[in-house]
XYZ file of C-alpha atoms in Angstrom:
560
model
C 0.107 -0.136 0.172
C 1.088 3.310 -0.977
C 0.841 5.175 2.684
C 2.044 2.394 4.550
C 5.051 2.401 2.222
C 5.776 5.812 3.091
C 5.732 5.297 6.921
C 8.507 2.741 7.153
C 12.483 2.372 6.335
C 13.436 3.109 3.032
C 16.683 1.269 1.690
C 19.147 4.125 -0.291
C 22.025 1.268 -0.530
C 21.801 -2.387 -1.082
C 24.674 -5.054 -1.637
C 24.932 -7.940 -3.679
C 29.073 -8.873 -3.703
C 31.278 -10.910 -1.527
C 33.880 -9.459 0.658
C 34.894 -9.324 4.474
C 32.089 -8.428 7.464
C 31.683 -5.130 8.511
C 28.378 -3.689 10.487
C 26.023 -1.238 8.855
C 24.486 2.376 10.459
C 22.621 4.969 9.291
C 19.111 5.172 8.267
C 18.868 6.389 4.997
C 15.396 7.559 3.872
C 15.486 9.966 1.097
C 13.484 12.994 0.945
C 11.097 12.343 -1.644
C 10.079 9.518 0.484
C 11.144 6.992 -2.237
C 12.962 3.925 -2.684
C 16.546 4.599 -4.494
C 18.441 1.084 -4.675
C 22.374 1.838 -5.118
C 24.278 -1.390 -6.199
C 27.252 -2.208 -4.109
C 30.271 -4.070 -2.994
C 28.172 -6.253 -0.233
C 30.772 -7.018 2.945
C 27.851 -9.451 4.415
C 27.521 -12.470 2.482
C 30.128 -14.240 4.926
C 28.116 -12.990 8.033
C 24.879 -14.378 6.332
C 26.427 -18.070 5.308
C 27.453 -18.456 8.900
C 24.175 -17.279 10.094
C 22.135 -19.407 7.668
C 23.485 -22.399 8.809
C 22.101 -21.900 12.164
C 18.709 -23.475 10.518
C 17.965 -26.910 10.424
C 15.697 -27.601 7.731
C 12.717 -29.744 8.933
C 9.457 -31.088 7.015
C 6.385 -30.120 8.149
C 4.044 -33.473 7.504
C 1.604 -35.456 9.402
C -0.119 -38.349 8.588
C -3.239 -37.268 6.958
C -5.104 -40.169 6.367
C -6.482 -39.596 9.632
C -8.733 -37.087 8.091
C -12.160 -37.545 6.478
C -12.127 -36.902 2.682
C -13.928 -33.210 3.563
C -11.232 -32.173 5.831
C -8.672 -33.228 3.299
C -10.426 -31.242 0.985
C -10.427 -28.067 3.587
C -6.901 -28.366 4.087
C -5.379 -26.665 1.053
C -7.986 -23.830 1.448
C -6.827 -22.826 4.858
C -3.453 -23.064 3.578
C -4.209 -20.748 0.732
C -5.689 -18.342 3.448
C -2.374 -18.585 5.440
C -0.345 -18.054 2.673
C -2.125 -14.734 2.200
C -1.242 -13.894 6.062
C 2.330 -14.643 4.773
C 1.842 -11.654 2.377
C 0.306 -9.294 4.944
C 2.962 -9.888 7.735
C 5.591 -9.023 4.894
C 3.762 -5.618 4.566
C 3.929 -4.925 8.146
C 7.318 -6.139 8.895
C 8.944 -5.240 5.321
C 6.807 -3.761 2.552
C 9.749 -3.525 0.265
C 10.719 -6.958 0.023
C 9.927 -7.400 -3.814
C 12.528 -4.253 -4.478
C 14.993 -5.435 -2.052
C 15.186 -9.555 -3.591
C 15.334 -8.153 -7.033
C 18.772 -6.197 -6.276
C 20.155 -9.364 -4.341
C 21.556 -12.162 -6.588
C 23.299 -14.083 -3.408
C 20.770 -16.993 -2.790
C 21.971 -17.220 0.470
C 21.085 -13.855 1.605
C 17.918 -14.187 -0.375
C 16.928 -17.281 1.992
C 18.200 -15.597 4.983
C 15.963 -12.118 3.931
C 12.844 -14.934 3.768
C 13.552 -16.322 7.191
C 13.840 -13.260 8.731
C 11.059 -11.504 6.687
C 13.321 -8.615 6.020
C 17.188 -7.489 6.399
C 17.387 -7.918 10.163
C 18.699 -11.121 12.069
C 15.757 -11.605 14.414
C 18.058 -14.030 16.295
C 20.792 -11.643 16.675
C 19.699 -8.509 18.134
C 18.105 -7.739 14.579
C 21.855 -6.952 13.161
C 21.454 -5.648 9.893
C 22.554 -8.179 6.887
C 22.483 -5.959 4.350
C 24.228 -3.002 3.113
C 22.832 0.621 4.141
C 19.521 -0.557 5.504
C 20.328 1.105 9.260
C 18.403 -0.426 12.408
C 15.616 -1.722 12.556
C 12.794 0.839 13.216
C 11.097 -0.079 16.455
C 7.576 0.590 14.927
C 8.087 -1.537 12.393
C 5.419 -0.177 9.647
C 2.987 0.265 12.382
C 4.371 4.048 12.505
C 5.526 6.914 10.479
C 9.130 6.388 9.538
C 11.258 8.125 12.403
C 8.555 9.339 14.731
C 8.622 9.059 18.626
C 7.091 7.685 21.214
C 6.430 10.741 22.979
C 5.190 12.676 19.632
C 2.642 9.657 19.385
C 1.667 9.737 23.008
C 1.050 13.381 22.978
C -0.852 13.396 19.825
C -4.496 13.623 19.887
C -5.303 10.439 18.026
C -8.056 8.412 19.328
C -6.736 4.889 18.341
C -3.593 6.159 19.160
C -2.486 2.610 20.716
C -4.913 0.451 18.558
C -4.557 -3.618 18.028
C -6.204 -3.040 14.703
C -4.554 0.167 12.884
C -1.416 2.136 11.231
C -0.479 5.429 12.470
C 0.512 7.544 9.115
C 1.492 11.106 8.602
C 0.386 13.294 5.499
C 2.445 16.256 3.827
C 1.309 18.279 6.440
C 2.724 16.312 9.401
C -1.146 15.584 10.620
C -1.037 12.056 11.956
C -4.271 9.904 11.162
C -4.943 6.179 11.739
C -6.425 3.522 9.314
C -7.735 0.502 10.465
C -6.135 -2.996 9.075
C -9.718 -3.562 7.273
C -9.200 -0.590 5.238
C -5.590 -0.827 4.222
C -5.496 -4.161 3.505
C -9.108 -4.836 1.868
C -8.283 -6.526 -1.140
C -6.187 -9.547 0.746
C -8.561 -9.542 3.642
C -11.291 -10.322 1.092
C -9.581 -13.005 -0.245
C -8.858 -14.807 2.829
C -12.435 -14.562 3.765
C -13.761 -15.957 0.647
C -11.433 -19.035 1.504
C -12.641 -19.252 4.847
C -16.126 -19.270 3.611
C -15.435 -21.727 1.531
C -14.364 -24.204 3.858
C -17.069 -23.461 6.277
C -19.459 -25.021 3.510
C -17.451 -27.648 2.932
C -17.418 -28.748 6.712
C -19.572 -31.125 8.399
C -17.944 -30.042 12.196
C -21.040 -27.554 13.358
C -17.878 -25.846 16.037
C -15.907 -25.332 12.795
C -18.645 -24.423 10.456
C -18.969 -21.532 12.944
C -16.239 -20.481 13.843
C -14.716 -20.077 10.067
C -18.274 -18.025 8.989
C -17.508 -15.558 11.975
C -13.366 -14.925 11.664
C -14.245 -14.696 7.978
C -16.237 -12.002 9.006
C -13.791 -10.600 11.291
C -11.175 -10.264 9.331
C -12.801 -7.609 7.250
C -14.120 -5.879 10.136
C -11.623 -5.503 12.340
C -14.226 -7.020 15.251
C -12.208 -10.316 16.337
C -14.434 -10.880 19.806
C -17.301 -13.079 18.718
C -14.777 -15.309 16.428
C -12.850 -15.681 19.403
C -15.723 -16.839 21.423
C -16.724 -19.233 18.597
C -12.660 -20.865 18.318
C -13.033 -21.377 22.055
C -16.332 -23.409 21.819
C -14.958 -26.014 18.969
C -14.831 -29.433 20.921
C -14.727 -31.682 18.086
C -13.196 -30.822 14.983
C -9.958 -32.419 13.915
C -8.966 -29.815 11.809
C -8.368 -26.055 12.893
C -7.244 -22.582 11.547
C -5.559 -19.884 13.819
C -5.439 -16.366 11.934
C -5.845 -13.141 11.776
C -3.701 -10.140 13.103
C -3.039 -11.865 16.999
C 0.770 -11.064 18.463
C 2.399 -7.660 18.923
C 6.282 -8.688 19.239
C 6.701 -7.041 16.248
C 5.954 -3.638 18.091
C 8.441 -2.582 20.139
C 7.493 0.814 20.011
C 4.657 0.270 22.068
C 3.684 -3.031 22.057
C 0.524 -2.482 20.663
C -0.182 -3.253 17.191
C -0.446 -7.232 16.273
C 0.493 -8.478 13.413
C -0.724 -10.924 10.644
C -0.243 -14.819 11.190
C -1.623 -18.250 10.729
C -1.437 -21.943 11.824
C -2.978 -24.495 10.105
C -3.524 -27.289 12.989
C -4.430 -31.271 12.657
C -5.775 -32.259 16.256
C -4.070 -35.394 18.027
C -7.519 -36.120 19.710
C -5.711 -39.263 21.718
C -3.139 -36.826 22.982
C -5.602 -34.081 23.749
C -7.648 -36.465 25.719
C -4.698 -36.930 28.410
C -4.186 -33.203 28.603
C -7.557 -32.393 29.401
C -7.909 -32.844 33.147
C -4.737 -30.212 34.000
C -6.925 -27.047 33.370
C -9.438 -28.183 35.905
C -6.810 -27.376 38.574
C -5.670 -23.950 37.729
C -7.837 -22.188 40.436
C -6.422 -24.484 43.183
C -2.905 -23.835 41.715
C -3.402 -19.868 41.421
C -4.605 -20.000 45.405
C -0.861 -21.785 46.097
C 0.659 -19.173 43.957
C 4.189 -18.315 46.223
C 3.194 -14.148 46.602
C 1.115 -11.968 48.759
C -2.480 -12.577 48.469
C -3.345 -9.492 47.143
C -1.405 -10.319 43.351
C -3.265 -13.535 42.967
C -7.030 -12.558 44.397
C -8.328 -13.272 40.241
C -9.998 -16.744 39.372
C -8.499 -17.833 36.884
C -10.979 -19.288 33.728
C -11.498 -23.054 33.816
C -13.416 -23.376 30.498
C -9.842 -23.420 28.701
C -8.756 -26.237 26.564
C -5.223 -27.997 26.490
C -4.724 -29.991 22.897
C -1.985 -31.405 21.358
C -1.778 -30.822 17.545
C 0.301 -31.667 14.373
C 0.908 -28.364 12.959
C 0.966 -28.533 9.095
C 1.712 -24.715 8.021
C 3.157 -21.776 9.485
C 2.700 -18.230 7.983
C 3.840 -14.508 9.416
C 4.574 -13.622 12.577
C 5.333 -17.373 14.224
C 7.287 -18.160 11.187
C 9.753 -15.081 11.687
C 13.328 -16.030 13.369
C 12.547 -18.513 15.612
C 9.160 -20.745 15.635
C 7.052 -21.177 17.640
C 6.218 -24.699 19.122
C 3.040 -23.819 21.453
C 0.220 -20.951 21.646
C -2.044 -20.068 24.231
C -5.108 -17.469 22.736
C -6.883 -15.440 22.730
C -4.999 -12.685 24.106
C -8.026 -10.825 24.935
C -7.803 -10.266 28.793
C -11.446 -9.965 29.242
C -11.873 -13.131 27.190
C -9.754 -14.723 29.044
C -10.978 -14.233 32.197
C -14.754 -14.874 31.323
C -13.966 -17.760 29.187
C -10.136 -19.028 29.611
C -7.699 -19.667 26.897
C -6.760 -22.556 24.730
C -3.379 -23.971 25.206
C -2.135 -25.407 21.677
C 1.057 -27.937 21.845
C 2.806 -28.270 18.648
C 3.919 -31.579 18.949
C 5.386 -32.225 15.845
C 7.433 -29.248 15.571
C 8.334 -29.408 19.523
C 9.800 -33.048 18.454
C 11.656 -31.581 15.610
C 13.300 -28.994 18.261
C 13.620 -31.815 21.092
C 15.612 -34.206 18.446
C 17.770 -31.558 16.123
C 18.697 -28.840 19.086
C 17.787 -29.590 23.068
C 19.524 -33.228 22.514
C 22.634 -31.754 21.181
C 22.440 -28.934 23.377
C 22.865 -30.669 26.210
C 25.434 -33.632 25.124
C 27.621 -30.102 25.078
C 26.582 -27.998 27.791
C 24.583 -30.093 30.401
C 26.531 -31.805 32.883
C 27.711 -35.716 31.969
C 26.023 -36.375 35.128
C 22.516 -35.186 34.478
C 22.092 -35.676 31.025
C 20.163 -38.662 32.132
C 17.224 -36.533 32.650
C 17.095 -35.135 29.492
C 13.461 -36.300 28.484
C 11.221 -35.408 25.469
C 8.417 -35.828 27.918
C 9.466 -33.404 30.323
C 10.508 -30.695 27.625
C 6.585 -31.455 25.880
C 5.636 -30.692 29.523
C 7.295 -27.784 30.685
C 6.727 -26.117 27.043
C 2.668 -27.168 27.741
C 2.621 -25.668 31.197
C 4.142 -22.436 29.953
C 1.204 -22.012 27.842
C -0.947 -23.059 30.915
C 0.595 -20.472 33.119
C -0.438 -17.435 31.291
C -3.773 -18.202 32.864
C -2.229 -17.558 36.242
C -1.142 -14.558 38.130
C -3.008 -11.429 37.922
C -4.262 -9.291 34.568
C -5.216 -6.221 36.360
C -3.061 -4.140 38.381
C -3.603 -3.323 42.070
C -2.783 -0.054 41.244
C -5.645 1.188 39.765
C -3.549 1.297 36.450
C -5.884 -1.205 34.445
C -5.048 -4.643 32.690
C -0.634 -5.176 33.359
C -0.547 -5.244 29.503
C -1.839 -1.501 29.188
C -0.033 -0.239 31.920
C 3.541 -1.977 31.066
C 3.144 -1.174 27.247
C 6.232 -2.198 25.271
C 7.493 -3.901 28.582
C 4.683 -6.133 28.778
C 5.418 -8.810 26.414
C 9.159 -9.920 28.019
C 7.571 -9.620 31.276
C 4.508 -12.016 30.439
C 6.825 -14.865 28.664
C 8.790 -14.603 32.112
C 6.136 -15.209 34.279
C 4.693 -18.370 31.833
C 8.653 -19.958 32.042
C 8.617 -20.112 35.858
C 4.886 -20.085 36.744
C 5.081 -23.435 34.052
C 7.739 -24.858 35.998
C 5.685 -24.299 39.532
C 2.944 -26.056 37.847
C 4.877 -28.952 37.120
C 6.380 -28.991 40.433
C 3.183 -28.644 42.081
C 1.117 -31.444 40.160
C 4.201 -33.922 40.293
C 3.627 -33.310 44.108
C 0.125 -34.319 43.964
C 0.952 -37.360 41.715
C -1.084 -35.857 38.744
C 2.019 -35.672 36.647
C 4.463 -38.844 36.279
C 8.153 -38.567 36.431
C 10.880 -37.418 38.345
C 11.535 -34.032 39.404
C 15.156 -33.982 38.303
C 14.207 -34.860 34.343
C 11.897 -31.541 34.616
C 14.097 -29.630 36.089
C 17.108 -30.325 34.223
C 15.334 -30.264 30.926
C 14.118 -26.739 31.988
C 17.777 -25.963 32.440
C 18.468 -27.234 28.910
C 15.657 -25.391 27.611
C 17.062 -21.950 29.050
C 20.214 -22.629 27.045
C 18.190 -23.505 23.901
C 16.149 -20.059 23.925
C 18.532 -17.803 25.157
C 20.388 -18.325 21.676
C 17.569 -16.122 20.080
C 18.931 -13.326 21.551
C 17.652 -10.576 23.700
C 15.806 -8.459 20.742
C 13.130 -10.883 21.266
C 10.713 -11.620 24.050
C 11.521 -14.811 24.904
C 15.042 -14.278 24.424
C 15.007 -11.220 27.461
C 12.562 -13.584 29.408
C 14.943 -16.859 29.189
C 17.995 -14.279 30.044
C 16.113 -13.236 33.284
C 15.570 -16.364 34.420
C 18.957 -17.349 33.625
C 20.736 -14.907 35.188
C 18.395 -14.838 38.719
C 19.169 -18.666 39.030
C 22.547 -18.028 38.546
C 22.321 -15.576 41.228
C 20.781 -18.062 43.689
C 22.514 -20.795 42.895
C 19.984 -23.067 41.148
C 23.137 -24.091 39.007
C 26.879 -24.253 38.748
C 29.069 -23.759 35.590
C 31.848 -26.582 36.321
C 35.175 -26.270 35.177
C 34.440 -28.408 32.464
C 32.395 -25.652 31.354
C 28.919 -27.223 31.623
C 26.099 -26.651 33.871
C 24.453 -28.433 36.854
C 21.253 -28.113 38.378
C 21.382 -27.903 42.181
C 17.471 -28.699 42.521
C 16.559 -27.939 45.993
C 18.314 -24.739 45.039
C 16.280 -24.588 41.845
C 13.117 -24.782 43.430
C 13.406 -22.035 45.654
C 14.726 -19.788 43.173
C 11.731 -20.579 41.175
C 9.288 -19.707 43.792
C 10.965 -16.729 44.700
C 11.322 -15.361 40.780
C 7.504 -16.091 40.449
C 6.703 -13.680 43.448
C 9.110 -11.043 41.975
C 7.557 -11.292 38.132
C 3.745 -11.516 39.997
C 4.551 -8.394 41.967
C 6.133 -6.121 39.138
C 2.942 -7.233 36.710
C 0.492 -6.423 39.959
C 2.063 -3.193 40.753
C 2.027 -2.100 36.916
C 5.269 -0.345 37.473
C 6.833 0.210 33.814
C 10.232 1.855 35.360
C 10.901 -0.894 37.633
C 10.204 -3.497 34.574
C 12.454 -1.615 32.826
C 15.193 -1.583 35.148
C 14.972 -5.556 35.922
C 15.461 -6.100 32.072
C 18.642 -3.756 32.218
C 20.010 -5.741 34.843
C 18.654 -9.284 34.265
C 17.762 -9.670 30.693
C 21.395 -9.630 29.088
C 23.883 -12.065 27.829
C 27.005 -11.992 29.953
C 30.684 -12.920 28.211
C 31.121 -16.070 30.136
C 27.666 -17.496 28.580
C 27.948 -15.773 25.162
C 31.615 -18.246 25.231
C 29.346 -21.407 25.892
C 26.876 -20.482 23.656
C 29.469 -19.862 20.939
C 30.625 -23.462 21.373
C 27.147 -24.517 20.719
C 27.838 -22.267 16.923
C 31.204 -23.996 16.403
C 29.661 -27.603 16.973
C 27.288 -26.805 14.203
C 24.106 -27.475 16.344
C 21.152 -25.409 15.044
C 19.575 -22.311 16.608
C 16.210 -23.093 15.327
C 14.383 -25.120 12.141
C 12.884 -23.634 8.855
C 10.342 -25.499 7.760
C 9.687 -26.782 4.009
C 6.045 -26.818 4.253
C 2.587 -26.927 1.882
C 0.472 -29.026 -0.115
C 3.070 -31.209 -1.911
C 5.019 -31.275 1.146
C 1.594 -32.972 2.697
C 0.826 -34.560 -0.254
C -2.316 -32.716 -0.635
C -4.521 -30.565 -3.896
């Protein structure tokens, strides 16, 4: 879109040939607002070649024979809808994709651009890897290029922190907002039509209702009714999570949402086994290791805990690190009234465990404790991370409204940290009650290995910040030690104590809605110290992947 194009970063220099590694700076926006592309000597292809190797290719498949004939007809329609979400996310993250790709001859750079949805390395603190692009704008394309937070906050825009609009500036400097459903009307109409076609075919009443309501929601930006319908679905075999959902891309205010989609096939047997845990949320809430005023809310118990094989990722969830579990909707009102659905993406999780976590453990976990690295523990830790989003506090006790609104751009990383630590708290409690099987040593050691996996995402990303806070806090509390051999050994008793202390610390920060205190915690704790970086570099030298990149689509699945 023309106006969106003007509101984001414009390139003045793109490079295409090989040389030595250098860094890039400068903002490079032409005065006339038009993109000018100058071909220069590329000094970053070596960097790209090294970084591209951190991604392990994985085919995203499942047994489609378990699907009904009708579901197999619907699946390609859902994938087509997801592909359009991918196009829309590009427009949000980096609208100049086509003009940039047209100048890049190096195939590895093109591949790396596609993985990162732009010329910034998402798993290396958004480092530019194309000459001349400068730093990544904090506001992506949601706000006029170069605008300050102060200017937005002082504006009289009614929708200044809206989830489903873009802020634009005209030639006179006047600010206005444009709703997503207006800005992206053509694409959204196509997606809406595909979902309605799928709704006509499906025999599942719950899925039919959801698809129709979601189709309407995408062209109106009114998602509430479709969110409720999605939570009401119980018997569907297929599912699609689709729309503007997460706000990680908006690092200016953590307000505006990005387009994404997951196409899912439910594992009904696993889902049955998981169903009981959500009912335990109120009791777990009461026992949280924090002052009573911070745990007075009652979490919803209508939530579902399901396992899926994911067969297509698109947009935000596919950018850089790949999501392996989802907790939605994000709407706090719906969460309080109805709960959420926690979706565990089992095949993607297994791929990360096999390709990444196990090799990391062999290198960095103490030899005596490697026996405790188990997939079931990894699955449970990730699963209860998502369940734990429902625990704690949603509304501040200081009159500042919902925690998300009070903490703004500081919200996401702290909320992810809360879910990490309260997920472990849940595992500990359920093991004690006999509701979960296994040895606590499995869960704690696998959690430790999981931290070492996730901190490799860097601290520009919410989950990376959360994991670094946990790592540094646990280290200070003696929850683990780094041995003389450069491996990490868990102290199981101190691990539990640190878990409770960090739980209380985070929930208190959220309940107070104290943004300044959260900023202080981020600066002090969400950082990678040199010793840890040295250890992480060892993983790179051993060619252990940081994340996966998917081969996916109808051809991979064998559907038409």
